[in-house]
Amino acid sequence: MTRQIHLAAHFPGVNNTTVWTDPAAGSQIDFSSFEYFARTAERGVFDYLFLAEGLRLREHRGRIHELDVLGRPNTLAILAALAAVTEHIGLVGTLSTTFNEPFELARQLGTLDLLSGGRAGWNAVTSSDAFHGANFRRGGYLDHADRYTRASEFAELSKRLWASWQPDAIVADADTGVFLDERGVARVRHDTRLFDVDALFDVPASPQGRPVIVQAGDSADGRDFATAHADVIFSLHTEFDDAQEFYRDVKGRLAAHGRTEESLKILPAATFVLGDTLAEAQERSREIALAQVRPETAITYLEQVWNRDFSGYDPDGPLPDVEPDTGPESAQGFANRHAAVRSRITKLRETAAAENLSIRELIIRLTANHTFVGTPDFIASEIDRYVQERATDGFTVVGHVTPHGLDEFTDRVIPLLQERGTYRESYDQDATLHDLLGLPSVQAAAPLPVGG
């Protein structure tokens, strides 16, 4: 059976994927940029628009990391505004399970889902480091081992809150004077080491029952979280064989949770460079990569790995032949930290030696190696191949300029996918995000039992 392709549109702006120096680049914070990008994605009948989020301005050696594109307004505020200027496309935002509370975040996401007609999604991420935690009262208190324990419990509690309203709970019968059937709203009690909640949720169910849950972790814990709770995985596995292996591993875990293959979509991040010929696309790819990884960007990357000052090194020269600074030997965890850094540096040196790469060329190879480079027909064919041969269910498309990074893909690749019959030509009226993704409905879910 021919499989349908699912596509998400990633709004760039929080890392060096974005070429902010490009003459065509615009603001990554003006609402007009978000609106333009969302309308383009909706014109391309994408499943959803995806926003990443950083909880703190990045720093390097005690200074704001100026090589990144800095700053972004609050994710939920952006998505709420976009709900008013779009009609069909899903709206997915990245929000932390570490530095939020279940009731509050479930309420915010439930509100967005209700007001958008069932188009909201949540990219649930974790963070255990003190750097981000310094912006919050709790600081970096959370042990690394606890981050997915908290995330799993956070997601489960959120789902119980969303499921606590039955679709017909609001009666609004003027003749009897009954507005709410209290039997349709279940009390949620949850008392554990991490959360103590006794709540009557105050946001009615949306047309899709609850927001779609996206997950981006790749560790064993991350994969377990995804197969237990997520509807979509935003992965980094884009090489065909690697993607197939990841697909088999994750989908193979679903049966243990009573789930089917189609109940979880895998949409890796994919960059692209188009050209009228392969040679033209390859030349454009190199030009874009050089703009994404400027000389100072390459040196900064190495400094973050080695934890040393490499400002005197030539980015077009070889890797430094020095040992990393992994902190004092007396510090807790020194052995594991030292081994992990040394292993990473060994891999970097092996790659550089095997391909005779300079510092900058190596960092381009690692961070700006574009997923699909070629003609529109070639890229459409490759996307289709990945999906039909079960390497992915589709892709999260990432452009390199804001807000026009999706234009060329929408105009030149989408029509070719539609001609193949593997990608929708229009939205179904009143389709929810669950519907667009082909996920099982949660609209008629029975109320979950009260408990902790």
mmCIF file of N, CA and C in Angstrom, residues 42-84:
data_model
loop_
_atom_site.group_PDB
_atom_site.id
_atom_site.type_symbol
_atom_site.label_atom_id
_atom_site.label_comp_id
_atom_site.label_asym_id
_atom_site.label_seq_id
_atom_site.Cartn_x
_atom_site.Cartn_y
_atom_site.Cartn_z
ATOM 1 N N GLU A 42 1.103 26.679 5.280
ATOM 2 C CA GLU A 42 -0.285 26.294 5.044
ATOM 3 C C GLU A 42 -0.577 26.191 3.551
ATOM 4 N N ARG A 43 0.042 27.067 2.765
ATOM 5 C CA ARG A 43 -0.082 26.954 1.302
ATOM 6 C C ARG A 43 0.509 25.637 0.807
ATOM 7 N N GLY A 44 1.535 25.151 1.495
ATOM 8 C CA GLY A 44 2.142 23.872 1.147
ATOM 9 C C GLY A 44 1.461 22.694 1.815
ATOM 10 N N VAL A 45 0.314 22.915 2.434
ATOM 11 C CA VAL A 45 -0.496 21.915 3.152
ATOM 12 C C VAL A 45 0.342 21.031 4.074
ATOM 13 N N PHE A 46 1.267 21.652 4.795
ATOM 14 C CA PHE A 46 2.058 20.946 5.798
ATOM 15 C C PHE A 46 1.170 20.503 6.960
ATOM 16 N N ASP A 47 1.598 19.465 7.663
ATOM 17 C CA ASP A 47 0.858 19.016 8.838
ATOM 18 C C ASP A 47 0.902 20.059 9.947
ATOM 19 N N TYR A 48 2.116 20.547 10.234
ATOM 20 C CA TYR A 48 2.203 21.539 11.306
ATOM 21 C C TYR A 48 3.438 22.410 11.171
ATOM 22 N N LEU A 49 3.364 23.557 11.839
ATOM 23 C CA LEU A 49 4.488 24.475 11.998
ATOM 24 C C LEU A 49 5.134 24.162 13.344
ATOM 25 N N PHE A 50 6.467 24.176 13.383
ATOM 26 C CA PHE A 50 7.206 23.767 14.575
ATOM 27 C C PHE A 50 8.117 24.889 15.052
ATOM 28 N N LEU A 51 8.011 25.227 16.331
ATOM 29 C CA LEU A 51 8.872 26.237 16.940
ATOM 30 C C LEU A 51 9.767 25.601 17.993
ATOM 31 N N ALA A 52 11.064 25.820 17.866
ATOM 32 C CA ALA A 52 11.982 25.464 18.944
ATOM 33 C C ALA A 52 11.970 26.598 19.966
ATOM 34 N N GLU A 53 12.535 26.338 21.143
ATOM 35 C CA GLU A 53 12.594 27.401 22.152
ATOM 36 C C GLU A 53 13.833 27.220 23.012
ATOM 37 N N GLY A 54 14.508 28.319 23.281
ATOM 38 C CA GLY A 54 15.617 28.317 24.225
ATOM 39 C C GLY A 54 15.197 29.054 25.480
ATOM 40 N N LEU A 55 15.588 28.542 26.642
ATOM 41 C CA LEU A 55 15.181 29.160 27.902
ATOM 42 C C LEU A 55 16.196 30.163 28.432
ATOM 43 N N ARG A 56 17.314 30.307 27.705
ATOM 44 C CA ARG A 56 18.316 31.274 28.137
ATOM 45 C C ARG A 56 19.195 31.628 26.943
ATOM 46 N N LEU A 57 19.613 32.884 26.858
ATOM 47 C CA LEU A 57 20.548 33.263 25.809
ATOM 48 C C LEU A 57 21.830 32.453 25.956
ATOM 49 N N ARG A 58 22.294 31.909 24.853
ATOM 50 C CA ARG A 58 23.488 31.079 24.922
ATOM 51 C C ARG A 58 24.728 31.924 25.248
ATOM 52 N N GLU A 59 25.625 31.317 25.989
ATOM 53 C CA GLU A 59 26.859 32.005 26.372
ATOM 54 C C GLU A 59 28.068 31.144 26.020
ATOM 55 N N HIS A 60 29.180 31.815 25.782
ATOM 56 C CA HIS A 60 30.434 31.124 25.518
ATOM 57 C C HIS A 60 31.559 31.909 26.170
ATOM 58 N N ARG A 61 32.292 31.233 27.054
ATOM 59 C CA ARG A 61 33.387 31.854 27.790
ATOM 60 C C ARG A 61 32.926 33.119 28.520
ATOM 61 N N GLY A 62 31.726 33.017 29.106
ATOM 62 C CA GLY A 62 31.208 34.104 29.920
ATOM 63 C C GLY A 62 30.568 35.246 29.171
ATOM 64 N N ARG A 63 30.430 35.122 27.852
ATOM 65 C CA ARG A 63 29.813 36.188 27.052
ATOM 66 C C ARG A 63 28.665 35.608 26.237
ATOM 67 N N ILE A 64 27.686 36.465 25.910
ATOM 68 C CA ILE A 64 26.582 36.029 25.068
ATOM 69 C C ILE A 64 27.132 35.520 23.739
ATOM 70 N N HIS A 65 26.631 34.371 23.329
ATOM 71 C CA HIS A 65 27.134 33.709 22.130
ATOM 72 C C HIS A 65 26.591 34.428 20.896
ATOM 73 N N GLU A 66 27.354 35.387 20.387
ATOM 74 C CA GLU A 66 26.881 36.239 19.289
ATOM 75 C C GLU A 66 26.821 35.511 17.953
ATOM 76 N N LEU A 67 27.370 34.292 17.889
ATOM 77 C CA LEU A 67 27.350 33.571 16.617
ATOM 78 C C LEU A 67 26.018 32.883 16.385
ATOM 79 N N ASP A 68 25.176 32.822 17.394
ATOM 80 C CA ASP A 68 23.820 32.329 17.217
ATOM 81 C C ASP A 68 22.899 33.499 16.894
ATOM 82 N N VAL A 69 21.747 33.162 16.318
ATOM 83 C CA VAL A 69 20.702 34.168 16.174
ATOM 84 C C VAL A 69 19.986 34.222 17.515
ATOM 85 N N LEU A 70 20.021 35.359 18.169
ATOM 86 C CA LEU A 70 19.599 35.434 19.555
ATOM 87 C C LEU A 70 18.178 35.953 19.709
ATOM 88 N N GLY A 71 17.499 35.383 20.695
ATOM 89 C CA GLY A 71 16.225 35.936 21.104
ATOM 90 C C GLY A 71 15.031 35.378 20.358
ATOM 91 N N ARG A 72 13.956 35.154 21.091
ATOM 92 C CA ARG A 72 12.684 34.747 20.500
ATOM 93 C C ARG A 72 11.593 35.013 21.517
ATOM 94 N N PRO A 73 10.463 35.594 21.083
ATOM 95 C CA PRO A 73 9.354 35.786 22.017
ATOM 96 C C PRO A 73 8.812 34.449 22.520
ATOM 97 N N ASN A 74 7.972 34.522 23.535
ATOM 98 C CA ASN A 74 7.395 33.325 24.142
ATOM 99 C C ASN A 74 6.656 32.463 23.121
ATOM 100 N N THR A 75 6.921 31.170 23.161
ATOM 101 C CA THR A 75 6.366 30.230 22.179
ATOM 102 C C THR A 75 4.842 30.214 22.164
ATOM 103 N N LEU A 76 4.219 30.114 23.331
ATOM 104 C CA LEU A 76 2.761 30.021 23.373
ATOM 105 C C LEU A 76 2.100 31.293 22.865
ATOM 106 N N ALA A 77 2.712 32.441 23.128
ATOM 107 C CA ALA A 77 2.152 33.696 22.626
ATOM 108 C C ALA A 77 2.192 33.728 21.098
ATOM 109 N N ILE A 78 3.313 33.256 20.518
ATOM 110 C CA ILE A 78 3.427 33.221 19.059
ATOM 111 C C ILE A 78 2.386 32.291 18.462
ATOM 112 N N LEU A 79 2.262 31.088 19.018
ATOM 113 C CA LEU A 79 1.327 30.108 18.464
ATOM 114 C C LEU A 79 -0.119 30.571 18.598
ATOM 115 N N ALA A 80 -0.437 31.230 19.705
ATOM 116 C CA ALA A 80 -1.799 31.748 19.872
ATOM 117 C C ALA A 80 -2.105 32.801 18.807
ATOM 118 N N ALA A 81 -1.132 33.671 18.544
ATOM 119 C CA ALA A 81 -1.333 34.688 17.509
ATOM 120 C C ALA A 81 -1.458 34.045 16.126
ATOM 121 N N LEU A 82 -0.663 33.004 15.865
ATOM 122 C CA LEU A 82 -0.723 32.333 14.564
ATOM 123 C C LEU A 82 -2.029 31.579 14.377
ATOM 124 N N ALA A 83 -2.631 31.133 15.468
ATOM 125 C CA ALA A 83 -3.921 30.447 15.360
ATOM 126 C C ALA A 83 -4.982 31.356 14.752
ATOM 127 N N ALA A 84 -4.823 32.672 14.985
ATOM 128 C CA ALA A 84 -5.811 33.626 14.483
ATOM 129 C C ALA A 84 -5.627 33.966 13.010
#
